[in-house]
C-alpha cells in the first residue's frame, strides 16, 4: 500500500544508536506519523527507545521488522556497511525507506539499492539533514531570489575541536566510524563529508565536474586514525568559471561549544553582486548571526532563524512523512543522492591517487557482496 492511500505513516526504526536521539523528532512531532516499531541488535537499547517513543513493537532482528505488516516506512540508522543490505531488504518487503547519509560505501552498493527501488512504486530518500537546517534553507532562498547575483564560488569550513567535548559517543560507534571498511571512507571526509559535498551542490546552479583533494590522516592512538586536516577543491560544469572548496581543520586542543558533536561548519558563498555567510550548523562556535548578507555596500543580518541543529532533523523527518502522505517525490531521492555520493567518492579517489579526478570517472563497479 502506498503512502497516498494512508492517512497515517507508521514508521519502523532500524538502529537505535546516537543519532536516533534526533532522527525521532520529525516523526514524534507529526500529527499523522507514529513510530510503530524499533529494532536494534542491542535489545536493551531497542527496548529503551520503545519506552521513550511509545513504540508498540520491539525487534532485534531486522527481518522481523521488515516483515511487520503494520509498518509503511523504515528509517535506517545502522552503520554504513549495512546500509545497502538493509535498504534493499526493506524495499523488497514493500516499505518506503529513509536512509541516513552516506547512503552506501560504494556506487555499486548504491546501484543495488536503486535496482531494488526500480521494481517498486516505493519512495527512497537519503536523509541529508543539512538541507533542512533553517539557516541553510534561508541562504538558499536568498541565492535563488538573486540576493548575491550569479553564484560564483562557495567555501565550506569544518572546525573540529577537542575529542571528548559535546555528545558522548559510544566506543563501538567510534570504532565502526573510524574503520574505513565499515565506514566506507574517512569519518571526516566521507561520513561527515557527505553533508559538505551535498552543500557544494545545494547552493550552486551547476553540477560539479572535477575535484582535487589533499587529505591528511592523523594518528590519534594505535589503530586509530582520523582523516583531517584536509582541503578539497572543485570546479563546476558550464561556461561560467565556478569553483568550490572545503577545508577541514582539526583543532584538537580547541573547545567547540556544541550540544551535539564537538565540531561546527561555516559556509561562504560569493556571487556577482554580493556575499552570503552561514555562520553555524552543528555547533555554536561563533556568536554571529546565523546568516549574513552583503550587498550594495550594506550588511544585513538574519537573526530570526531557528539555528539549533536538531531543527534540521525535526523538519527533515516531517518532510519525509509529508512527501509520503502527498505522494510527492522526496527531497534528496535516489538521483540526487547518487550525484552527491559520486562527488564524495571522487574526492576520496583524488586524495588516494594524488591527482585531479573527473566525476565521470566514478562508475559502478561489479556489484559487491551484498547479502
Ligand atoms: N545526519 C547526521 O548528521 C548524522 C549524525 C550521526 C550519524 N549519522 C548517521 O546515522 C547512522 C547511524 O549512526 P549513529 O551515530 O547513530 O551510530 P550508532 O553506532 O550510535 O548506532 C547504530 C546502531 O545500529 C545498531 N545495529 C548495528 N548492526 C545492526 C543490525 N544488523 N541490525 C540492527 N541494528 C544494528 C547498533 O547496535 C547501534 O545501536 C549512520 O549512517 C551515520 O552516518 C548521521
GROMACS .gro file of C-alpha atoms and ligand atoms in nm:
model
  415
    1UNK     CA    1   0.000   0.000   0.000
    2UNK     CA    2   0.144   0.341  -0.090
    3UNK     CA    3   0.161   0.649   0.128
    4UNK     CA    4  -0.107   0.817  -0.087
    5UNK     CA    5  -0.367   0.573   0.040
    6UNK     CA    6  -0.271   0.609   0.406
    7UNK     CA    7  -0.395   0.872   0.642
    8UNK     CA    8  -0.106   0.797   0.879
    9UNK     CA    9   0.251   0.682   0.825
   10UNK     CA   10   0.374   0.412   1.061
   11UNK     CA   11   0.750   0.403   1.083
   12UNK     CA   12   0.991   0.133   1.194
   13UNK     CA   13   1.332   0.244   1.325
   14UNK     CA   14   1.626   0.022   1.234
   15UNK     CA   15   1.920   0.118   1.455
   16UNK     CA   16   1.862   0.294   1.788
   17UNK     CA   17   2.206   0.448   1.847
   18UNK     CA   18   2.335   0.802   1.890
   19UNK     CA   19   2.160   0.980   1.603
   20UNK     CA   20   1.824   0.820   1.683
   21UNK     CA   21   1.805   1.089   1.955
   22UNK     CA   22   1.741   1.344   1.681
   23UNK     CA   23   1.605   1.128   1.398
   24UNK     CA   24   1.293   1.055   1.605
   25UNK     CA   25   1.193   1.423   1.631
   26UNK     CA   26   1.015   1.467   1.298
   27UNK     CA   27   0.804   1.154   1.347
   28UNK     CA   28   0.714   1.223   1.711
   29UNK     CA   29   0.617   1.577   1.615
   30UNK     CA   30   0.399   1.487   1.316
   31UNK     CA   31   0.026   1.451   1.383
   32UNK     CA   32  -0.004   1.191   1.107
   33UNK     CA   33   0.301   0.979   1.188
   34UNK     CA   34   0.387   0.729   1.456
   35UNK     CA   35   0.694   0.528   1.544
   36UNK     CA   36   0.531   0.188   1.546
   37UNK     CA   37   0.834  -0.037   1.594
   38UNK     CA   38   1.203  -0.025   1.677
   39UNK     CA   39   1.480  -0.271   1.601
   40UNK     CA   40   1.837  -0.297   1.721
   41UNK     CA   41   2.071  -0.592   1.771
   42UNK     CA   42   2.124  -0.440   2.113
   43UNK     CA   43   1.789  -0.541   2.259
   44UNK     CA   44   1.817  -0.329   2.573
   45UNK     CA   45   1.877  -0.023   2.359
   46UNK     CA   46   1.573  -0.105   2.143
   47UNK     CA   47   1.352  -0.154   2.449
   48UNK     CA   48   1.467   0.176   2.595
   49UNK     CA   49   1.380   0.359   2.271
   50UNK     CA   50   1.040   0.188   2.251
   51UNK     CA   51   0.959   0.314   2.601
   52UNK     CA   52   1.085   0.664   2.517
   53UNK     CA   53   0.884   0.689   2.195
   54UNK     CA   54   0.579   0.476   2.282
   55UNK     CA   55   0.653   0.222   2.006
   56UNK     CA   56   0.429  -0.086   2.010
   57UNK     CA   57   0.684  -0.342   1.884
   58UNK     CA   58   1.047  -0.419   1.966
   59UNK     CA   59   1.265  -0.639   1.744
   60UNK     CA   60   1.629  -0.742   1.749
   61UNK     CA   61   1.626  -0.899   1.401
   62UNK     CA   62   1.581  -0.660   1.103
   63UNK     CA   63   1.394  -0.931   0.907
   64UNK     CA   64   1.122  -0.928   1.172
   65UNK     CA   65   1.095  -0.552   1.138
   66UNK     CA   66   1.070  -0.576   0.759
   67UNK     CA   67   0.801  -0.846   0.792
   68UNK     CA   68   0.580  -0.633   1.020
   69UNK     CA   69   0.269  -0.559   0.809
   70UNK     CA   70   0.183  -0.252   1.016
   71UNK     CA   71   0.492  -0.062   0.903
   72UNK     CA   72   0.480   0.170   0.598
   73UNK     CA   73   0.833   0.308   0.612
   74UNK     CA   74   1.169   0.225   0.764
   75UNK     CA   75   1.416   0.480   0.899
   76UNK     CA   76   1.761   0.319   0.859
   77UNK     CA   77   2.021   0.427   1.116
   78UNK     CA   78   2.270   0.143   1.107
   79UNK     CA   79   2.647   0.154   1.031
   80UNK     CA   80   2.730   0.220   0.666
   81UNK     CA   81   2.845  -0.129   0.570
   82UNK     CA   82   2.490  -0.250   0.645
   83UNK     CA   83   2.302   0.024   0.458
   84UNK     CA   84   2.281  -0.145   0.118
   85UNK     CA   85   2.156  -0.480   0.250
   86UNK     CA   86   1.911  -0.313   0.490
   87UNK     CA   87   1.769  -0.068   0.236
   88UNK     CA   88   1.733  -0.339  -0.025
   89UNK     CA   89   1.559  -0.578   0.212
   90UNK     CA   90   1.322  -0.304   0.332
   91UNK     CA   91   1.224  -0.217  -0.026
   92UNK     CA   92   1.178  -0.584  -0.115
   93UNK     CA   93   0.946  -0.612   0.185
   94UNK     CA   94   0.736  -0.324   0.045
   95UNK     CA   95   0.850  -0.049   0.281
   96UNK     CA   96   0.936   0.311   0.194
   97UNK     CA   97   1.288   0.394   0.303
   98UNK     CA   98   1.457   0.692   0.466
   99UNK     CA   99   1.826   0.605   0.466
  100UNK     CA  100   2.082   0.803   0.665
  101UNK     CA  101   2.378   0.955   0.483
  102UNK     CA  102   2.616   0.848   0.341
  103UNK     CA  103   2.382   0.605   0.167
  104UNK     CA  104   2.646   0.342   0.090
  105UNK     CA  105   3.022   0.285   0.084
  106UNK     CA  106   3.044   0.243  -0.294
  107UNK     CA  107   2.849   0.325  -0.606
  108UNK     CA  108   2.798  -0.045  -0.676
  109UNK     CA  109   2.622  -0.081  -0.341
  110UNK     CA  110   2.412   0.226  -0.416
  111UNK     CA  111   2.309   0.088  -0.753
  112UNK     CA  112   2.198  -0.237  -0.588
  113UNK     CA  113   1.950  -0.029  -0.389
  114UNK     CA  114   1.839   0.160  -0.699
  115UNK     CA  115   1.772  -0.165  -0.883
  116UNK     CA  116   1.554  -0.285  -0.595
  117UNK     CA  117   1.376   0.053  -0.589
  118UNK     CA  118   1.303   0.044  -0.962
  119UNK     CA  119   1.099  -0.274  -0.919
  120UNK     CA  120   0.858  -0.092  -0.685
  121UNK     CA  121   0.641   0.219  -0.657
  122UNK     CA  122   0.801   0.297  -0.325
  123UNK     CA  123   0.989   0.605  -0.210
  124UNK     CA  124   1.354   0.614  -0.110
  125UNK     CA  125   1.521   0.924   0.021
  126UNK     CA  126   1.866   0.971   0.166
  127UNK     CA  127   1.832   1.181   0.480
  128UNK     CA  128   2.084   1.464   0.448
  129UNK     CA  129   1.969   1.690   0.729
  130UNK     CA  130   2.185   1.993   0.636
  131UNK     CA  131   1.934   2.056   0.354
  132UNK     CA  132   1.666   2.122   0.613
  133UNK     CA  133   1.874   2.334   0.854
  134UNK     CA  134   1.683   2.666   0.865
  135UNK     CA  135   1.988   2.893   0.806
  136UNK     CA  136   2.080   2.682   0.501
  137UNK     CA  137   1.722   2.697   0.375
  138UNK     CA  138   1.720   3.077   0.421
  139UNK     CA  139   2.055   3.113   0.242
  140UNK     CA  140   1.930   2.902  -0.046
  141UNK     CA  141   1.615   3.117  -0.074
  142UNK     CA  142   1.836   3.426  -0.087
  143UNK     CA  143   2.056   3.273  -0.358
  144UNK     CA  144   1.753   3.162  -0.560
  145UNK     CA  145   1.599   3.509  -0.522
  146UNK     CA  146   1.910   3.671  -0.675
  147UNK     CA  147   2.036   3.831  -0.349
  148UNK     CA  148   2.401   3.778  -0.446
  149UNK     CA  149   2.350   3.788  -0.822
  150UNK     CA  150   2.506   3.496  -1.010
  151UNK     CA  151   2.660   3.245  -0.761
  152UNK     CA  152   3.029   3.212  -0.844
  153UNK     CA  153   3.210   3.046  -0.557
  154UNK     CA  154   3.142   2.851  -0.239
  155UNK     CA  155   3.376   2.788   0.054
  156UNK     CA  156   3.296   2.549   0.337
  157UNK     CA  157   3.491   2.512   0.659
  158UNK     CA  158   3.458   2.239   0.918
  159UNK     CA  159   3.619   2.321   1.252
  160UNK     CA  160   3.664   2.002   1.451
  161UNK     CA  161   3.751   2.053   1.817
  162UNK     CA  162   3.875   1.864   2.118
  163UNK     CA  163   3.771   1.498   2.147
  164UNK     CA  164   3.551   1.420   2.442
  165UNK     CA  165   3.360   1.751   2.430
  166UNK     CA  166   2.997   1.762   2.322
  167UNK     CA  167   2.792   1.446   2.289
  168UNK     CA  168   2.906   1.124   2.446
  169UNK     CA  169   2.984   0.877   2.168
  170UNK     CA  170   2.986   0.504   2.247
  171UNK     CA  171   3.326   0.337   2.184
  172UNK     CA  172   3.163   0.086   1.945
  173UNK     CA  173   3.021   0.376   1.738
  174UNK     CA  174   3.360   0.547   1.732
  175UNK     CA  175   3.513   0.214   1.624
  176UNK     CA  176   3.293   0.149   1.318
  177UNK     CA  177   3.318   0.513   1.209
  178UNK     CA  178   3.698   0.508   1.219
  179UNK     CA  179   3.726   0.178   1.035
  180UNK     CA  180   3.725   0.256   0.662
  181UNK     CA  181   3.585  -0.091   0.591
  182UNK     CA  182   3.265  -0.030   0.789
  183UNK     CA  183   3.250   0.347   0.733
  184UNK     CA  184   3.330   0.338   0.361
  185UNK     CA  185   3.597   0.608   0.390
  186UNK     CA  186   3.718   0.862   0.642
  187UNK     CA  187   3.498   0.959   0.937
  188UNK     CA  188   3.550   1.325   0.843
  189UNK     CA  189   3.578   1.348   0.468
  190UNK     CA  190   3.345   1.063   0.371
  191UNK     CA  191   3.100   1.029   0.662
  192UNK     CA  192   3.061   1.395   0.762
  193UNK     CA  193   3.178   1.487   0.414
  194UNK     CA  194   2.853   1.371   0.254
  195UNK     CA  195   2.685   1.679   0.408
  196UNK     CA  196   2.954   1.917   0.284
  197UNK     CA  197   2.969   1.772  -0.066
  198UNK     CA  198   2.592   1.798  -0.080
  199UNK     CA  199   2.607   2.163   0.030
  200UNK     CA  200   2.857   2.220  -0.252
  201UNK     CA  201   2.578   2.108  -0.486
  202UNK     CA  202   2.283   2.259  -0.296
  203UNK     CA  203   2.386   2.623  -0.333
  204UNK     CA  204   2.528   2.627  -0.685
  205UNK     CA  205   2.345   2.619  -1.018
  206UNK     CA  206   2.572   2.364  -1.191
  207UNK     CA  207   2.692   2.013  -1.111
  208UNK     CA  208   3.049   1.950  -1.001
  209UNK     CA  209   3.276   1.832  -1.282
  210UNK     CA  210   3.627   1.785  -1.137
  211UNK     CA  211   3.773   1.760  -0.787
  212UNK     CA  212   4.114   1.766  -0.622
  213UNK     CA  213   4.172   1.666  -0.260
  214UNK     CA  214   4.454   1.670  -0.006
  215UNK     CA  215   4.353   1.456   0.292
  216UNK     CA  216   4.598   1.404   0.576
  217UNK     CA  217   4.542   1.112   0.814
  218UNK     CA  218   4.627   1.200   1.177
  219UNK     CA  219   4.725   0.917   1.414
  220UNK     CA  220   4.527   0.955   1.738
  221UNK     CA  221   4.624   0.626   1.903
  222UNK     CA  222   4.746   0.286   1.783
  223UNK     CA  223   4.499   0.172   1.511
  224UNK     CA  224   4.304   0.498   1.538
  225UNK     CA  225   4.338   0.748   1.257
  226UNK     CA  226   4.125   1.042   1.162
  227UNK     CA  227   4.115   1.198   0.816
  228UNK     CA  228   4.198   1.560   0.885
  229UNK     CA  229   4.322   1.818   0.819
  230UNK     CA  230   4.203   1.822   0.460
  231UNK     CA  231   4.146   2.063   0.177
  232UNK     CA  232   3.930   1.975  -0.119
  233UNK     CA  233   3.868   2.196  -0.421
  234UNK     CA  234   3.640   2.151  -0.719
  235UNK     CA  235   3.522   2.302  -1.044
  236UNK     CA  236   3.164   2.319  -1.162
  237UNK     CA  237   3.047   2.234  -1.514
  238UNK     CA  238   2.931   2.508  -1.754
  239UNK     CA  239   3.080   2.810  -1.929
  240UNK     CA  240   3.086   3.036  -1.622
  241UNK     CA  241   3.404   2.964  -1.418
  242UNK     CA  242   3.274   2.850  -1.079
  243UNK     CA  243   3.480   2.690  -0.805
  244UNK     CA  244   3.425   2.548  -0.460
  245UNK     CA  245   3.639   2.440  -0.167
  246UNK     CA  246   3.601   2.262   0.164
  247UNK     CA  247   3.858   2.277   0.439
  248UNK     CA  248   3.864   2.056   0.746
  249UNK     CA  249   4.069   2.185   1.033
  250UNK     CA  250   4.132   1.953   1.326
  251UNK     CA  251   4.198   2.188   1.619
  252UNK     CA  252   4.231   1.906   1.869
  253UNK     CA  253   4.302   2.143   2.159
  254UNK     CA  254   4.012   2.379   2.088
  255UNK     CA  255   3.684   2.369   2.275
  256UNK     CA  256   3.388   2.388   2.036
  257UNK     CA  257   3.066   2.482   2.210
  258UNK     CA  258   2.809   2.226   2.100
  259UNK     CA  259   2.511   2.035   2.229
  260UNK     CA  260   2.599   1.762   1.976
  261UNK     CA  261   2.931   1.680   1.808
  262UNK     CA  262   3.232   1.896   1.901
  263UNK     CA  263   3.257   2.041   1.553
  264UNK     CA  264   3.095   2.320   1.354
  265UNK     CA  265   3.054   2.416   0.990
  266UNK     CA  266   3.056   2.755   0.816
  267UNK     CA  267   2.974   2.844   0.457
  268UNK     CA  268   3.061   3.148   0.246
  269UNK     CA  269   2.904   3.199  -0.097
  270UNK     CA  270   3.022   3.473  -0.330
  271UNK     CA  271   2.809   3.594  -0.617
  272UNK     CA  272   2.846   3.854  -0.891
  273UNK     CA  273   2.668   4.112  -0.671
  274UNK     CA  274   2.708   4.007  -0.310
  275UNK     CA  275   2.827   3.761  -0.046
  276UNK     CA  276   2.641   3.531   0.193
  277UNK     CA  277   2.770   3.372   0.511
  278UNK     CA  278   2.612   3.091   0.713
  279UNK     CA  279   2.797   3.106   1.042
  280UNK     CA  280   2.694   2.794   1.228
  281UNK     CA  281   2.544   2.450   1.195
  282UNK     CA  282   2.615   2.151   1.422
  283UNK     CA  283   2.778   2.355   1.699
  284UNK     CA  284   2.770   2.705   1.840
  285UNK     CA  285   3.122   2.814   1.759
  286UNK     CA  286   3.068   3.179   1.665
  287UNK     CA  287   2.837   3.427   1.834
  288UNK     CA  288   2.742   3.570   1.499
  289UNK     CA  289   2.403   3.594   1.327
  290UNK     CA  290   2.325   3.260   1.162
  291UNK     CA  291   2.301   3.421   0.816
  292UNK     CA  292   2.462   3.744   0.693
  293UNK     CA  293   2.420   3.904   0.350
  294UNK     CA  294   2.647   4.170   0.200
  295UNK     CA  295   2.514   4.362  -0.098
  296UNK     CA  296   2.525   4.720  -0.233
  297UNK     CA  297   2.755   4.838   0.045
  298UNK     CA  298   2.515   4.717   0.316
  299UNK     CA  299   2.546   4.423   0.554
  300UNK     CA  300   2.221   4.260   0.659
  301UNK     CA  301   2.198   4.003   0.940
  302UNK     CA  302   1.922   3.744   0.972
  303UNK     CA  303   1.879   3.678   1.343
  304UNK     CA  304   1.530   3.538   1.349
  305UNK     CA  305   1.613   3.184   1.238
  306UNK     CA  306   1.591   2.861   1.432
  307UNK     CA  307   1.954   2.756   1.444
  308UNK     CA  308   1.960   2.458   1.678
  309UNK     CA  309   2.097   2.174   1.465
  310UNK     CA  310   1.819   1.946   1.595
  311UNK     CA  311   1.568   2.155   1.395
  312UNK     CA  312   1.715   2.010   1.074
  313UNK     CA  313   1.618   1.659   1.187
  314UNK     CA  314   1.270   1.760   1.303
  315UNK     CA  315   1.195   1.942   0.976
  316UNK     CA  316   1.361   1.671   0.765
  317UNK     CA  317   1.164   1.393   0.935
  318UNK     CA  318   0.836   1.576   0.883
  319UNK     CA  319   0.924   1.643   0.520
  320UNK     CA  320   0.956   1.268   0.452
  321UNK     CA  321   0.617   1.196   0.610
  322UNK     CA  322   0.451   1.480   0.417
  323UNK     CA  323   0.604   1.359   0.089
  324UNK     CA  324   0.468   1.009   0.151
  325UNK     CA  325   0.123   1.135   0.250
  326UNK     CA  326   0.102   1.363  -0.055
  327UNK     CA  327   0.256   1.108  -0.292
  328UNK     CA  328   0.531   1.361  -0.384
  329UNK     CA  329   0.887   1.276  -0.485
  330UNK     CA  330   1.109   1.306  -0.180
  331UNK     CA  331   1.373   1.569  -0.114
  332UNK     CA  332   1.711   1.409  -0.199
  333UNK     CA  333   1.582   1.096  -0.370
  334UNK     CA  334   1.800   0.839  -0.543
  335UNK     CA  335   1.919   1.053  -0.840
  336UNK     CA  336   2.031   1.341  -0.620
  337UNK     CA  337   2.187   1.112  -0.360
  338UNK     CA  338   2.381   0.927  -0.629
  339UNK     CA  339   2.530   1.254  -0.755
  340UNK     CA  340   2.645   1.355  -0.407
  341UNK     CA  341   2.790   1.009  -0.346
  342UNK     CA  342   2.985   1.025  -0.674
  343UNK     CA  343   3.128   1.364  -0.568
  344UNK     CA  344   3.236   1.220  -0.230
  345UNK     CA  345   3.393   0.912  -0.393
  346UNK     CA  346   3.576   1.127  -0.649
  347UNK     CA  347   3.728   1.337  -0.369
  348UNK     CA  348   3.844   1.023  -0.186
  349UNK     CA  349   3.998   0.884  -0.507
  350UNK     CA  350   4.174   1.214  -0.573
  351UNK     CA  351   4.339   1.211  -0.230
  352UNK     CA  352   4.438   0.845  -0.264
  353UNK     CA  353   4.586   0.885  -0.610
  354UNK     CA  354   4.727   1.237  -0.569
  355UNK     CA  355   4.562   1.375  -0.881
  356UNK     CA  356   4.260   1.567  -1.002
  357UNK     CA  357   3.963   1.337  -1.066
  358UNK     CA  358   3.671   1.392  -1.303
  359UNK     CA  359   3.341   1.282  -1.150
  360UNK     CA  360   3.269   1.100  -1.478
  361UNK     CA  361   3.547   0.856  -1.381
  362UNK     CA  362   3.343   0.723  -1.087
  363UNK     CA  363   3.146   0.431  -1.216
  364UNK     CA  364   2.953   0.148  -1.062
  365UNK     CA  365   3.198  -0.142  -1.028
  366UNK     CA  366   3.070  -0.501  -1.040
  367UNK     CA  367   2.804  -0.544  -0.770
  368UNK     CA  368   2.958  -0.605  -0.429
  369UNK     CA  369   2.883  -0.892  -0.193
  370UNK     CA  370   2.551  -0.765  -0.062
  371UNK     CA  371   2.360  -1.024   0.135
  372LIG     N1  372   2.286   1.333   0.981
  372LIG     C1  373   2.384   1.338   1.067
  372LIG     O1  374   2.435   1.443   1.092
  372LIG     C2  375   2.430   1.213   1.131
  372LIG     C3  376   2.497   1.217   1.254
  372LIG     C4  377   2.535   1.097   1.312
  372LIG     C5  378   2.513   0.977   1.248
  372LIG     N2  379   2.452   0.978   1.127
  372LIG     C6  380   2.431   0.854   1.051
  372LIG     O2  381   2.336   0.774   1.121
  372LIG     C7  382   2.369   0.636   1.108
  372LIG     C8  383   2.388   0.578   1.247
  372LIG     O3  384   2.488   0.649   1.317
  372LIG     P1  385   2.495   0.654   1.477
  372LIG     O4  386   2.594   0.759   1.510
  372LIG     O5  387   2.360   0.659   1.536
  372LIG     O6  388   2.562   0.510   1.504
  372LIG     P2  389   2.549   0.418   1.636
  372LIG     O7  390   2.661   0.323   1.631
  372LIG     O8  391   2.534   0.504   1.757
  372LIG     O9  392   2.412   0.342   1.612
  372LIG     C9  393   2.399   0.234   1.522
  372LIG    C10  394   2.302   0.135   1.583
  372LIG    O10  395   2.280   0.029   1.490
  372LIG    C11  396   2.271  -0.091   1.564
  372LIG     N3  397   2.300  -0.204   1.475
  372LIG    C12  398   2.421  -0.245   1.428
  372LIG     N4  399   2.404  -0.351   1.346
  372LIG    C13  400   2.272  -0.377   1.343
  372LIG    C14  401   2.193  -0.476   1.277
  372LIG     N5  402   2.248  -0.568   1.195
  372LIG     N6  403   2.059  -0.475   1.296
  372LIG    C15  404   2.002  -0.383   1.378
  372LIG     N7  405   2.073  -0.289   1.444
  372LIG    C16  406   2.205  -0.284   1.425
  372LIG    C17  407   2.374  -0.074   1.675
  372LIG    O11  408   2.353  -0.164   1.783
  372LIG    C18  409   2.354   0.072   1.713
  372LIG    O12  410   2.258   0.088   1.816
  372LIG    C19  411   2.494   0.634   1.019
  372LIG    O13  412   2.453   0.626   0.885
  372LIG    C20  413   2.557   0.769   1.043
  372LIG    O14  414   2.642   0.818   0.940
  372LIG    C21  415   2.410   1.093   1.070
   0.00000   0.00000   0.00000
